[in-house]
Structures are given as C-alpha cells and as structure tokens.
XYZ file of C-alpha atoms in Angstrom:
672
model
C 0.000 0.000 0.000
C 2.842 2.385 0.919
C 4.489 1.836 -2.471
C 1.184 2.463 -4.282
C 0.753 5.775 -2.482
C 4.276 6.881 -3.337
C 3.872 5.790 -6.971
C 0.703 7.873 -7.229
C 2.509 10.778 -5.555
C 5.374 10.565 -8.088
C 2.952 10.462 -11.015
C 1.013 13.422 -9.628
C 4.245 15.417 -9.152
C 5.227 14.750 -12.764
C 1.758 15.617 -14.015
C 1.609 18.935 -12.159
C 5.104 19.887 -13.359
C 3.944 19.267 -16.922
C 0.855 21.431 -16.422
C 2.950 24.166 -14.836
C 5.396 24.150 -17.788
C 2.450 24.441 -20.200
C 1.107 27.452 -18.279
C 4.332 29.378 -17.533
C 6.754 28.329 -20.288
C 4.558 27.739 -23.323
C 1.510 29.866 -22.417
C -0.690 26.966 -23.523
C -2.395 25.383 -20.490
C -4.217 22.112 -21.157
C -6.282 22.120 -17.909
C -8.218 24.758 -16.057
C -6.926 26.533 -12.942
C -9.612 24.733 -10.939
C -8.312 21.288 -11.936
C -4.703 22.335 -11.316
C -5.555 23.675 -7.832
C -7.465 20.495 -6.936
C -4.536 18.278 -7.977
C -2.117 20.586 -6.178
C -4.085 20.189 -2.924
C -4.203 16.425 -3.431
C -0.406 16.300 -3.798
C 0.056 18.467 -0.698
C -2.053 16.064 1.386
C -0.206 13.079 -0.032
C 3.182 14.584 0.903
C 1.932 15.108 4.456
C 0.718 11.510 4.581
C 3.970 9.930 3.306
C 6.382 12.411 4.860
C 8.161 12.542 1.481
C 8.519 15.622 -0.657
C 10.608 15.601 -3.835
C 12.923 18.518 -4.619
C 11.094 19.111 -7.908
C 7.629 19.063 -6.309
C 5.465 22.061 -7.334
C 4.592 22.480 -3.654
C 8.254 23.336 -3.025
C 9.655 24.994 -6.153
C 8.304 28.454 -6.797
C 11.542 29.220 -8.636
C 14.969 27.820 -9.452
C 17.929 29.323 -7.567
C 21.069 30.743 -9.155
C 24.481 30.792 -7.433
C 27.564 32.847 -8.301
C 30.000 29.949 -7.868
C 30.218 26.361 -6.604
C 31.586 26.127 -3.066
C 33.850 23.248 -2.020
C 33.013 20.578 0.571
C 35.120 17.847 2.184
C 33.927 14.242 2.152
C 34.299 12.770 5.630
C 34.192 9.334 4.037
C 36.275 9.522 0.826
C 34.303 8.790 -2.344
C 36.889 6.597 -4.059
C 36.353 4.569 -7.202
C 36.679 0.811 -7.656
C 39.324 -1.208 -9.435
C 38.314 -2.274 -12.944
C 38.347 -5.510 -14.887
C 37.032 -6.898 -18.158
C 37.277 -10.544 -17.063
C 34.236 -12.431 -15.755
C 36.681 -15.038 -14.454
C 38.275 -12.368 -12.271
C 34.813 -11.546 -10.890
C 34.325 -15.217 -10.068
C 37.661 -15.352 -8.225
C 36.915 -12.051 -6.476
C 33.800 -13.329 -4.694
C 35.801 -16.067 -2.881
C 33.334 -17.456 -0.311
C 31.445 -14.229 0.334
C 28.012 -13.010 -0.657
C 28.222 -10.414 -3.409
C 25.987 -7.830 -5.030
C 25.856 -7.381 -8.802
C 24.690 -3.840 -9.576
C 24.343 -1.637 -12.627
C 27.310 0.676 -13.134
C 25.477 3.855 -14.072
C 27.135 6.084 -16.655
C 26.983 9.599 -15.214
C 28.405 11.653 -12.357
C 28.603 10.473 -8.737
C 26.632 12.682 -6.340
C 26.380 12.539 -2.531
C 23.223 13.580 -0.661
C 23.227 14.409 3.053
C 19.999 14.561 5.064
C 19.671 16.035 8.559
C 16.433 15.804 10.575
C 14.574 14.568 7.499
C 15.618 17.462 5.228
C 18.133 17.612 2.401
C 21.079 19.532 3.873
C 23.628 19.181 1.075
C 24.103 17.752 -2.406
C 27.704 17.493 -3.612
C 29.719 16.062 -6.471
C 32.353 13.393 -5.917
C 35.165 15.676 -7.120
C 38.553 14.100 -6.486
C 37.139 11.754 -3.869
C 38.239 13.841 -0.899
C 36.714 17.158 -1.927
C 33.720 17.910 -4.106
C 31.536 20.854 -5.095
C 28.246 21.786 -3.455
C 25.358 21.550 -5.938
C 22.423 21.732 -3.486
C 20.841 24.551 -5.513
C 20.502 22.181 -8.485
C 18.719 19.431 -6.525
C 15.357 20.911 -7.559
C 16.387 20.504 -11.206
C 17.362 16.835 -10.854
C 14.677 14.158 -10.826
C 14.631 11.483 -8.127
C 15.926 13.548 -5.170
C 13.591 13.921 -2.158
C 13.750 17.267 -0.328
C 12.074 15.822 2.785
C 12.090 12.212 3.997
C 10.466 10.384 6.947
C 13.829 9.534 8.539
C 14.867 11.833 11.391
C 18.466 10.653 11.784
C 21.472 11.609 9.654
C 21.373 9.864 6.281
C 24.108 10.019 3.632
C 23.575 8.300 0.297
C 25.709 8.210 -2.837
C 24.366 7.676 -6.299
C 24.648 8.694 -9.915
C 23.259 11.700 -11.742
C 22.626 10.688 -15.356
C 20.664 11.476 -18.507
C 18.623 8.736 -20.122
C 19.779 7.752 -23.651
C 16.427 8.709 -25.217
C 16.583 12.182 -23.637
C 20.188 12.651 -24.731
C 19.272 11.931 -28.359
C 16.848 14.870 -28.232
C 19.105 17.205 -26.227
C 22.335 16.721 -28.194
C 20.816 18.226 -31.331
C 20.458 21.611 -29.637
C 23.243 21.831 -27.044
C 26.956 22.622 -27.392
C 29.754 21.979 -24.895
C 32.239 24.579 -23.555
C 34.284 24.220 -26.777
C 31.291 25.008 -28.958
C 30.964 21.386 -30.129
C 28.008 18.984 -29.785
C 28.106 16.748 -26.702
C 29.425 13.306 -27.610
C 27.747 11.365 -24.812
C 25.183 11.697 -22.057
C 27.785 11.283 -19.328
C 29.543 14.527 -20.242
C 26.255 16.403 -20.539
C 25.072 15.100 -17.140
C 28.386 16.009 -15.496
C 28.214 19.531 -16.878
C 24.525 19.960 -16.078
C 24.706 19.165 -12.356
C 27.500 21.742 -12.012
C 25.567 24.585 -13.652
C 25.084 27.760 -11.631
C 21.474 28.191 -12.775
C 19.114 25.459 -11.544
C 16.489 26.311 -14.180
C 18.963 25.372 -16.923
C 19.860 22.165 -15.072
C 16.139 21.277 -14.994
C 15.958 21.524 -18.792
C 18.689 18.882 -19.160
C 16.415 16.105 -17.767
C 18.969 14.800 -15.261
C 17.898 11.905 -13.010
C 19.377 10.534 -9.785
C 19.598 6.956 -8.497
C 21.306 5.962 -5.219
C 23.661 2.983 -5.155
C 25.008 3.077 -1.581
C 24.155 4.225 1.933
C 27.234 5.716 3.588
C 25.549 6.734 6.868
C 22.224 5.772 8.402
C 20.403 2.565 9.389
C 23.375 1.593 11.538
C 21.521 -1.446 12.882
C 21.590 -3.114 9.449
C 24.649 -5.190 8.510
C 24.517 -5.496 4.713
C 24.531 -2.998 1.868
C 21.416 -4.532 0.307
C 19.412 -4.213 3.546
C 20.196 -0.503 3.691
C 19.359 0.057 0.038
C 16.006 -1.722 0.460
C 15.005 1.025 2.942
C 15.388 3.836 0.412
C 12.265 3.312 -1.768
C 10.105 4.043 1.302
C 11.905 7.408 1.499
C 11.093 8.343 -2.089
C 14.185 7.059 -3.918
C 14.309 4.828 -6.993
C 17.371 2.709 -6.207
C 19.902 1.392 -8.689
C 19.024 -2.123 -9.875
C 21.019 -4.942 -8.227
C 20.884 -8.661 -7.466
C 22.372 -10.471 -4.457
C 24.014 -13.905 -4.558
C 22.731 -16.643 -2.254
C 25.844 -18.798 -2.738
C 29.163 -18.759 -4.584
C 28.410 -18.122 -8.248
C 29.948 -19.929 -11.205
C 31.394 -17.992 -14.097
C 28.328 -18.779 -16.219
C 26.026 -17.552 -13.454
C 27.978 -14.305 -13.137
C 27.820 -13.770 -16.902
C 24.098 -14.548 -16.779
C 23.592 -11.991 -14.023
C 25.464 -9.392 -16.051
C 23.273 -10.099 -19.089
C 20.129 -9.857 -16.926
C 21.199 -6.440 -15.631
C 22.063 -5.262 -19.161
C 18.599 -6.240 -20.385
C 17.013 -4.361 -17.478
C 19.021 -1.224 -18.302
C 18.050 -1.387 -21.988
C 14.371 -1.940 -21.180
C 14.293 0.951 -18.699
C 16.344 3.449 -20.730
C 19.165 3.583 -18.154
C 22.712 4.469 -19.340
C 25.344 2.038 -18.035
C 28.965 1.273 -18.892
C 29.388 -1.876 -16.833
C 28.384 -3.808 -13.746
C 29.740 -3.459 -10.204
C 30.408 -6.541 -8.073
C 30.958 -5.851 -4.372
C 30.846 -7.677 -1.057
C 27.453 -7.306 0.591
C 28.605 -7.619 4.198
C 29.497 -4.124 5.440
C 31.938 -5.211 8.160
C 33.862 -7.446 5.765
C 33.885 -4.690 3.122
C 35.497 -2.290 5.567
C 38.130 -4.883 6.483
C 39.216 -5.078 2.815
C 40.787 -1.636 3.097
C 41.631 0.714 0.248
C 44.387 2.171 -1.883
C 44.845 5.862 -2.666
C 42.672 5.351 -5.727
C 40.019 2.759 -4.916
C 38.270 0.673 -2.273
C 39.098 -3.033 -2.378
C 35.631 -4.385 -1.547
C 34.422 -4.298 -5.144
C 35.305 -4.576 -8.822
C 33.854 -2.604 -11.701
C 33.292 -4.917 -14.655
C 33.594 -2.855 -17.824
C 31.956 -3.950 -21.069
C 33.921 -4.299 -24.274
C 35.945 -1.240 -25.209
C 33.833 1.382 -26.943
C 35.023 2.369 -30.400
C 34.995 5.914 -31.742
C 35.347 7.048 -35.333
C 38.210 9.365 -36.268
C 40.386 10.167 -39.272
C 44.102 9.418 -39.680
C 46.135 12.566 -40.296
C 49.642 11.125 -40.511
C 52.056 8.524 -39.156
C 55.068 9.720 -37.155
C 58.245 7.601 -37.161
C 60.805 7.899 -34.351
C 63.925 5.737 -33.898
C 64.154 3.974 -30.538
C 67.460 3.381 -28.747
C 67.745 -0.009 -30.483
C 67.316 1.572 -33.929
C 63.821 0.202 -34.526
C 61.493 2.910 -35.864
C 58.393 3.362 -33.692
C 55.309 4.342 -35.737
C 52.611 6.460 -34.050
C 49.239 7.324 -35.572
C 48.138 10.954 -35.294
C 44.388 11.274 -35.815
C 41.514 13.712 -35.234
C 40.921 14.077 -31.495
C 38.237 11.857 -29.971
C 37.060 11.810 -26.375
C 37.176 8.420 -24.639
C 36.302 7.966 -20.961
C 36.557 11.700 -20.400
C 40.035 11.992 -21.965
C 40.975 13.526 -25.302
C 42.884 11.032 -27.450
C 44.691 11.877 -30.693
C 47.670 9.473 -30.828
C 48.152 5.716 -30.682
C 51.056 3.342 -31.251
C 50.997 1.397 -34.522
C 53.567 -1.120 -33.214
C 55.285 -2.130 -36.489
C 55.019 -2.321 -40.266
C 53.048 -5.566 -40.126
C 50.366 -3.952 -37.987
C 50.080 -1.033 -40.425
C 50.043 -3.406 -43.385
C 47.313 -5.582 -41.853
C 45.063 -2.537 -41.373
C 46.041 -1.043 -44.775
C 46.467 2.365 -43.121
C 46.874 5.476 -45.228
C 46.501 9.175 -44.259
C 42.895 10.292 -44.649
C 41.430 6.893 -43.752
C 38.511 6.746 -41.318
C 39.463 4.807 -38.201
C 37.787 3.105 -35.266
C 39.686 4.003 -32.080
C 39.348 2.526 -28.570
C 41.132 2.565 -25.225
C 42.010 -1.035 -24.578
C 41.520 -2.107 -20.985
C 40.374 1.484 -20.439
C 44.001 2.638 -20.570
C 45.845 2.291 -23.881
C 44.644 4.054 -27.074
C 44.412 1.542 -29.910
C 43.487 1.564 -33.606
C 40.886 -1.195 -33.973
C 39.848 -0.917 -37.607
C 40.313 0.967 -40.854
C 36.976 1.830 -42.467
C 38.563 2.923 -45.774
C 40.658 -0.008 -46.978
C 41.729 -0.545 -50.547
C 44.295 2.131 -51.376
C 47.233 0.862 -49.289
C 50.788 1.176 -50.604
C 53.633 0.176 -48.281
C 56.167 2.190 -50.260
C 54.150 5.365 -49.700
C 53.497 4.923 -46.008
C 57.025 4.116 -44.787
C 59.926 6.598 -44.766
C 62.863 5.451 -46.888
C 65.205 7.677 -44.894
C 65.280 8.180 -41.134
C 63.403 11.433 -40.404
C 65.947 12.207 -37.661
C 69.319 11.592 -39.337
C 68.538 10.975 -43.006
C 70.190 7.529 -43.001
C 68.486 4.952 -45.262
C 65.988 2.743 -43.434
C 65.599 -1.002 -43.903
C 62.820 -3.521 -43.321
C 63.641 -6.334 -40.902
C 61.618 -9.549 -40.724
C 61.444 -11.814 -37.669
C 59.186 -14.478 -36.238
C 56.504 -13.359 -33.832
C 53.003 -14.167 -32.638
C 49.697 -12.540 -33.451
C 47.039 -11.760 -30.816
C 45.398 -15.124 -31.520
C 48.671 -16.919 -30.723
C 49.433 -17.867 -34.329
C 53.078 -17.631 -35.371
C 53.751 -15.120 -38.122
C 56.422 -12.961 -39.739
C 56.688 -9.492 -38.175
C 58.063 -6.617 -40.257
C 59.795 -3.733 -38.504
C 61.512 -0.644 -39.892
C 65.041 0.198 -38.711
C 67.592 2.993 -38.768
C 71.049 1.378 -38.566
C 72.921 4.633 -38.040
C 74.475 4.258 -34.582
C 75.178 8.007 -34.618
C 71.503 8.936 -35.177
C 70.885 11.765 -32.718
C 67.431 10.654 -31.609
C 68.542 7.052 -31.202
C 71.601 8.112 -29.197
C 69.519 10.400 -27.014
C 67.188 7.497 -26.143
C 70.221 5.395 -25.184
C 71.520 8.067 -22.813
C 68.047 8.507 -21.293
C 68.025 4.779 -20.577
C 71.562 4.839 -19.153
C 70.763 7.514 -16.530
C 67.289 6.138 -15.693
C 66.335 5.045 -12.203
C 66.554 1.325 -12.935
C 69.978 1.751 -14.571
C 72.682 4.145 -13.258
C 70.052 6.284 -11.503
C 71.514 9.772 -12.113
C 68.907 12.226 -10.870
C 68.897 15.584 -12.632
C 69.872 14.339 -16.090
C 66.482 14.668 -17.764
C 65.982 14.074 -21.467
C 65.891 17.842 -22.050
C 69.173 18.372 -20.164
C 70.862 15.483 -21.952
C 69.769 16.905 -25.292
C 71.417 20.238 -24.436
C 74.654 18.622 -23.251
C 74.874 16.370 -26.302
C 74.108 19.336 -28.559
C 77.002 21.307 -27.066
C 79.352 18.397 -27.769
C 80.087 17.679 -24.089
C 78.681 14.137 -24.144
C 79.598 11.582 -26.804
C 79.862 8.439 -24.670
C 78.569 7.265 -21.293
C 82.027 7.942 -19.846
C 81.727 11.636 -20.734
C 78.997 11.979 -18.108
C 81.632 11.303 -15.461
C 83.875 14.006 -16.988
C 81.270 16.777 -17.032
C 83.276 18.680 -14.400
C 85.589 19.657 -17.267
C 82.711 21.813 -18.580
C 81.504 23.165 -15.238
C 82.290 26.833 -15.964
C 80.234 26.734 -19.169
C 77.521 24.502 -17.773
C 76.607 26.808 -14.867
C 75.997 29.577 -17.417
C 73.316 27.530 -19.182
C 69.722 28.717 -18.882
C 68.052 27.016 -15.929
C 71.405 26.047 -14.421
C 73.531 27.590 -11.693
C 75.965 26.595 -8.973
C 73.339 24.798 -6.885
C 71.954 22.926 -9.871
C 75.480 21.898 -10.832
C 76.256 20.703 -7.308
C 73.113 18.572 -7.196
C 73.856 17.080 -10.613
C 77.545 16.401 -9.907
C 76.693 14.814 -6.536
C 74.194 12.533 -8.285
C 76.816 11.583 -10.873
C 79.377 10.824 -8.171
C 76.828 8.835 -6.206
C 76.111 6.683 -9.262
C 79.766 5.550 -9.321
C 78.824 3.141 -6.529
C 76.330 0.875 -8.209
C 75.231 -2.745 -8.367
C 75.803 -5.599 -10.764
C 72.146 -5.393 -11.808
C 72.130 -1.645 -12.500
C 75.354 -1.820 -14.476
C 74.026 -4.664 -16.605
C 70.731 -2.868 -17.266
C 72.555 0.346 -18.200
C 74.476 -1.516 -20.931
C 71.147 -1.988 -22.688
C 71.619 -5.609 -23.735
C 68.302 -6.486 -25.407
C 65.852 -8.210 -23.005
C 68.062 -7.687 -19.935
C 65.875 -5.935 -17.404
C 65.273 -6.126 -13.655
C 64.363 -9.810 -13.467
C 67.048 -11.206 -15.760
C 69.795 -8.993 -14.328
C 68.943 -10.283 -10.831
C 69.071 -13.854 -12.081
C 72.520 -13.295 -13.601
C 73.674 -11.559 -10.432
C 72.733 -14.650 -8.458
C 74.415 -17.057 -10.881
C 77.668 -15.060 -11.032
C 77.626 -13.841 -7.413
C 77.521 -10.201 -8.457
C 80.847 -10.374 -10.323
C 81.036 -8.581 -13.680
C 84.335 -10.373 -14.398
C 82.821 -13.819 -13.850
C 79.856 -12.946 -16.051
C 82.120 -11.543 -18.782
C 84.419 -14.595 -18.706
C 81.433 -16.922 -18.938
C 80.260 -15.113 -22.073
C 83.701 -15.399 -23.711
C 83.810 -19.100 -22.826
C 80.487 -19.732 -24.607
C 78.274 -20.091 -21.531
C 74.843 -21.576 -22.336
C 72.337 -19.134 -20.812
C 69.362 -21.260 -21.887
C 70.088 -23.538 -18.917
C 68.802 -20.731 -16.646
C 65.074 -20.569 -15.882
C 63.222 -18.038 -18.055
C 66.233 -17.646 -20.412
C 65.362 -18.673 -23.953
C 67.404 -18.956 -27.118
C 66.732 -15.350 -28.153
C 68.040 -13.937 -24.884
C 71.053 -16.268 -25.014
C 71.870 -14.964 -28.506
C 71.332 -11.325 -27.488
C 73.977 -11.566 -24.774
C 76.593 -13.226 -26.978
C 75.943 -10.906 -29.940
C 76.256 -7.825 -27.733
C 79.731 -8.917 -26.621
C 80.813 -9.484 -30.222
C 80.531 -5.739 -30.905
C 83.903 -4.049 -30.327
C 82.322 -0.708 -29.418
C 80.219 -2.403 -26.734
C 83.285 -4.125 -25.281
C 85.188 -0.816 -25.231
C 82.357 0.911 -23.292
C 82.058 -2.080 -20.931
C 85.770 -2.016 -20.088
C 86.203 1.772 -19.888
C 83.133 2.412 -17.781
C 83.965 -0.472 -15.471
C 87.142 1.393 -14.476
C 85.146 4.469 -13.504
C 82.629 2.817 -11.199
C 82.577 0.549 -8.187
C 80.319 -2.504 -8.051
C 78.930 -3.026 -4.575
C 79.754 -6.426 -3.157
C 76.811 -8.795 -3.146
C 75.646 -9.448 0.388
C 75.227 -13.174 0.744
C 72.143 -14.184 2.684
C 73.462 -16.218 5.578
C 70.005 -17.427 6.563
C 69.790 -21.053 5.437
C 66.924 -21.936 3.144
C 64.430 -24.273 4.798
C 64.666 -27.420 2.740
C 61.190 -28.542 3.796
C 59.418 -25.585 2.137
C 57.648 -26.658 -1.079
C 59.211 -23.954 -3.237
C 62.897 -24.965 -3.120
C 64.220 -25.181 -6.673
C 60.866 -24.221 -8.177
C 60.078 -21.448 -10.659
C 57.457 -18.930 -9.516
C 55.802 -16.143 -11.479
C 53.858 -13.325 -9.800
C 51.051 -11.447 -11.525
C 48.972 -8.575 -10.231
C 49.389 -6.666 -7.002
C 50.306 -8.710 -3.909
C 50.103 -6.515 -0.830
C 51.894 -5.611 1.340
C 54.813 -6.508 -0.978
C 56.181 -4.579 -3.918
C 57.179 -6.682 -6.932
C 60.788 -6.264 -5.816
C 59.837 -7.494 -2.347
C 58.040 -10.538 -3.754
C 61.058 -11.462 -5.856
C 63.290 -11.218 -2.796
C 60.897 -13.382 -0.795
C 60.825 -15.977 -3.571
C 64.636 -16.001 -3.705
C 64.785 -16.457 0.087
C 62.709 -19.615 -0.337
C 65.335 -21.095 -2.637
C 63.070 -20.560 -5.643
C 63.489 -18.613 -8.873
C 61.310 -15.548 -9.606
C 60.538 -15.646 -13.329
C 58.955 -12.820 -15.286
C 56.862 -14.777 -17.781
C 54.670 -17.868 -17.713
C 55.907 -20.924 -19.600
C 55.878 -24.707 -19.281
C 58.898 -24.327 -16.993
C 56.751 -22.404 -14.480
C 55.771 -24.342 -11.356
C 53.518 -21.803 -9.621
C 51.691 -18.591 -10.503
C 50.943 -16.309 -7.549
C 47.865 -14.359 -8.603
C 47.233 -10.985 -6.913
C 44.886 -8.102 -7.703
C 44.435 -7.026 -11.334
C 45.884 -10.214 -12.754
C 46.624 -9.899 -16.449
C 47.159 -12.283 -19.339
C 49.578 -14.397 -17.271
C 46.613 -15.902 -15.410
C 44.929 -16.981 -18.636
C 48.208 -18.457 -19.912
C 48.736 -20.369 -16.646
C 45.238 -21.864 -16.802
C 45.782 -22.776 -20.444
C 48.955 -24.674 -19.470
C 47.290 -26.267 -16.442
C 49.720 -24.677 -13.963
C 49.144 -24.374 -10.232
C 47.662 -20.959 -9.424
C 47.965 -19.705 -5.850
C 46.196 -16.817 -4.197
C 48.575 -14.652 -2.095
C 47.160 -16.047 1.169
C 47.815 -19.625 -0.003
C 51.347 -18.765 -1.094
C 52.210 -17.041 2.196
C 50.785 -19.959 4.160
C 52.809 -22.534 2.192
C 55.907 -20.343 2.509
C 55.455 -20.022 6.254
C 55.198 -16.224 6.035
C 52.887 -14.590 8.559
C-alpha cells in the first residue's frame, strides 16, 4: 500500500510539473486553474501523509535558484572509485566465499546527498574523492531527489546523476559543450549539467538521480542490500542490483550481467558496466583501500567502446635499439573523459594488416580502459607500403631497412613481423634514447639528467659516450651559465653523478642496454655469477649456455653473446667499469628451509600482492630457494595471482599450472 501511495505521488508530481510548464513556459495550459488547484491540494495532502517531498515538487519549487560559484566541501568518508576488470573469471575469483551484489554501473556523475532531521542539507559532487563541489541549488532541477524524507536521523547516500539515452538523443541536437561542439555522450552532458550555476537550466537537461550506496544511516543493518532496500520508502528509486545466495559460477555471473544489461536497456538507463561488491558491510570495511580505490568491489567494464576518427599522418621515431616506432596521429576523440589523438601502430606488419593510409577513417578505442588503440580501418583498398614508410630516417637521413622476424599474433598464431630500422648508430634521436636509458632510475640512476638536459649537453658536444657523463666537471664553468642552471643545480647534478659511481651488478648490466636484460634477468645473472662482472664476462667469452637458466630462452642467449661481439660495446664495458665501483653482493646467511615446497621451483607473480612490492616478492621468492621468473611458460611451477591479474593468469590456466592466491602462497611459505 505504501508503495502504491508513493507511486501515485510521483505520477502526480510529474503531471503537475507538466501542467505548470504548459502554463508558464509555453503559455498553452491544457487544464483549467480549478483542476490544477485540486490536484495541487491532493499532492500536498499526499506529501503530508507519506512524509516525502521531492525537490522538484510544485509544492516546493516556486523558482529555481542561481548561485555565483560552486563552493567546495570535504567528504568525511572519501568517495573513491573501484578497481576495474574486463574478465568475468576475475569476478568469479573475487567473490571467494562471500556473498556479493551485482549492480548496474550507471554512466553519469557520482553525487552525494546528506539529510539532517529529514531534510536535504547538502548535495555534492564526488570531485577528487576527498573534496567535491556543493550543488544543493541544483537538486530541484534533478529528478529522483527527495527534499524531505520520513527519517529523522542523519542519512548520507551516494548515487549517480545521469541522462537517459532517449533524452540525450533529443538534447544533443540543440546543445553545445564549452568548446562550442556537440556533446558526444550523455555522461559529459550530465556532469556539466549538475554543475551549472542556474538550476532552471539544469532542470531543462532532464537529469535523473539513483542511489547505489548508503554511507551513513540505518546503523543497525549489517549489509549494503538491507540498507538500500530502505530507500524506496523514502522516495528514492534505487539502482538495480541482485544479491548472490551462494558462490556463483562464471556462467552464473555472466548470466547476471546479461540480466542487468537487459534491465538497463528496457528501462532506458545508461550504463557502462556492472559493479560486483561484497554485501557484508563489516567485511567490506576490512578489505581496506588504496589511494585510488576501495578493495571491496570490482567494476566490470563492457567491451571497449570504439569511436570514429580520421588518420592525419604517421610519425616515425627511432628507438634506442634503432627500430622505428610508428605512431598514428588522428583527429581528437574523447574516450572515458580523456581527449585522445595518438596511438602506437607497433610495427610495419600492424600497419600493413590494417592497410592504413593518411585520410582513412578509423575506429579508435582505449584497450583495458588505458591504452589508445586503432581497432579498424573503415577505408581499406588504397594501401601502398612504399608510400606509407619513410625510406630515410626522419631524424638523421640515413636509409631505413625492413627487418623480418618471427613473432606471434594476438590469436597466438606464429607469423612474420616486419619492422623498420635505422642502422645509423650516430643517429641523434637514437643516441639520445640510449643516454636517457643509461641515466634512468633502474639503470645508473643519475637524478637531474632529464631528457631535455641530456639533449642540451649532447648538442654542445660535451657528451659523446657514457664515460663523458663522469667528466662533465671539465665543462663546469660553461655549464653553470646555461639557462636554468647555476651553482646549486650543478652541485646537485655532480653529486648525483658521483653517487652513481657506486652501483650494483644489476644496474650496471641494465645500463648496458643488452636487449631483453631488465630487472628480473639482471637479478638472475647476479645470483648465478655472485655479483661479479668479471665472472659474467668470462662466462660469455667461454660460450656459456644461458638457456640452462630458468626463463632464459634462445633469443636472450643470442642477445647476450651478440652484444659482446661488438667491439664498441666491449670498449664501453671495459672503460666504464674502471670508472665505477660494483657493490659487493651481500650473501644471505640465513639457510633456506629445505622442507618448504618452493625450493628449486620457478614462480611467477602477476597482479598486485600486498603488502609486498614486486621487488619485495622477488626477494621473498629467492629467500625460499626458488626462482622468480617474469613470464609464464611450461617451466613455471607456480603462478601467484594478486589483484588485477593480467594475461599471465589466462596463460597459466591454459597450461594447467598451479595458481595460488597470495594467502595460499604465504601460508605454504610459512610467512605470517
């Protein structure tokens, strides 16, 4: 009965607002004043009976307020986002043994409503999560927000302000954004509308509100769903959700997602995914948070949206290895609130497969909601490889060449990959990239030598080789006269250079830029050769077989030996070695427990495993007498799967490998 009364009240509110618009806005009333007054009195009595009065009720709104600016407000409980995934399998793993809620992920702007003594005290945007903007004046222009509720205690709800797809189709034909362009989606229009200074304009945008969480209030209830079920009796239309009664299979989760999608389509609700979260409030709080998101839920995003654009040109830049990196420059498109106009084209084979030519219409996405990607070329048929690739390096003018090697496509099929190369070792851009790598944090770690500074020093002829960095004091008098430099800047830089003279086996090896030698492989070699550059070098000259090491394949083995066949590389290796000091490797005296199950095994870690950094996990694995590998293969014994697991999890399941959750791994390792 209570719901029937409120439904009639909502319909009467909508009806009277329509009559009022006909009378005041269009000067074309469809009912007499007598009928309007009778319905108005009926609504007034109904509001007294239910204790609910909507912000857009004609009994409340005799006008729409205007403010001069939006004031700021702090969120006592931070309004953080959730981590994202596109894997239904990850949702299945996420639920563990807990009851979960599957809820529509509304596509709009998060808004927080605060009620005191049954009255709306404040409406605010999410902002950066810690601080938002007060939009209380616009509450009367947003549908679905009660001004008065029959709940005397403090109540704080969060929800989404959005514009229904059918309304957006009508609105977008007449409205322009701040850049004078048509709005591209309802989310942007909703976000801009709730932040307008004039509530009457906000009202015209047909913005609606739906709550999806109760932050404060109903403290006696222990689950999120119980609290949400209280809101319809207060005048809210809550966001659609379903609650699990047991652990769900992957098929059941996918079925639930499809059910929610169908509901959204049928009810004209804009969504961009589904949220899965733990229903138990106490357990949710125990999950903690990061700076960016709460850990009690996952936002399942649908397939990447694609946006049409037009290719302007392809830029080619030599990398430090000499391979030319192609980048597509296209007409700007907005994806997930960000303007995107560039995307990597990977290699010649990728360009050839899409038949890309300037002027072609493209479909662009942001894969995994992060990386811009060219998905399709809508104007195939006029491709000419000779026209699209530069025959001379755009940086040094040296002739380019096409290199072919074996690789794998996205579907796993082996194929020939074409790449374009500049073989000029003196190419300025290529050399600059090499120096940037040499001074980087993971290599020699020389703070203060930015790419811009290196470019200036190279341009003045003060740096030709890595060794010249350690002789920069010869140019001190000139260097301190450079724009942006002075005595203090010089002192900081020179101290950083001197500090880098004491380095580690791993950093030195990484700085040499041997292809495929990064953090993981340099640590492995450090362990094998006890941190001795001489022992490593002698092993290379004696034909050491690196494929016998875990995670070292034939390609990496060949890379190491080929690098040491280059006389220039050997000269740099020997000269630089005289200028630096390799810190002695501290041998771990703690004996490895031979009864732990990981001795001699190969372990790969994927995702985030708190409280450890990746470096910390690798050290822990090494302390167990195991090898920390960087990629999954048939040689892998265990995969430790943390948050935001990537493709390594799928590969491990494909190979039938043992997958451990962090808690299982720590338990087996005897780590508290």
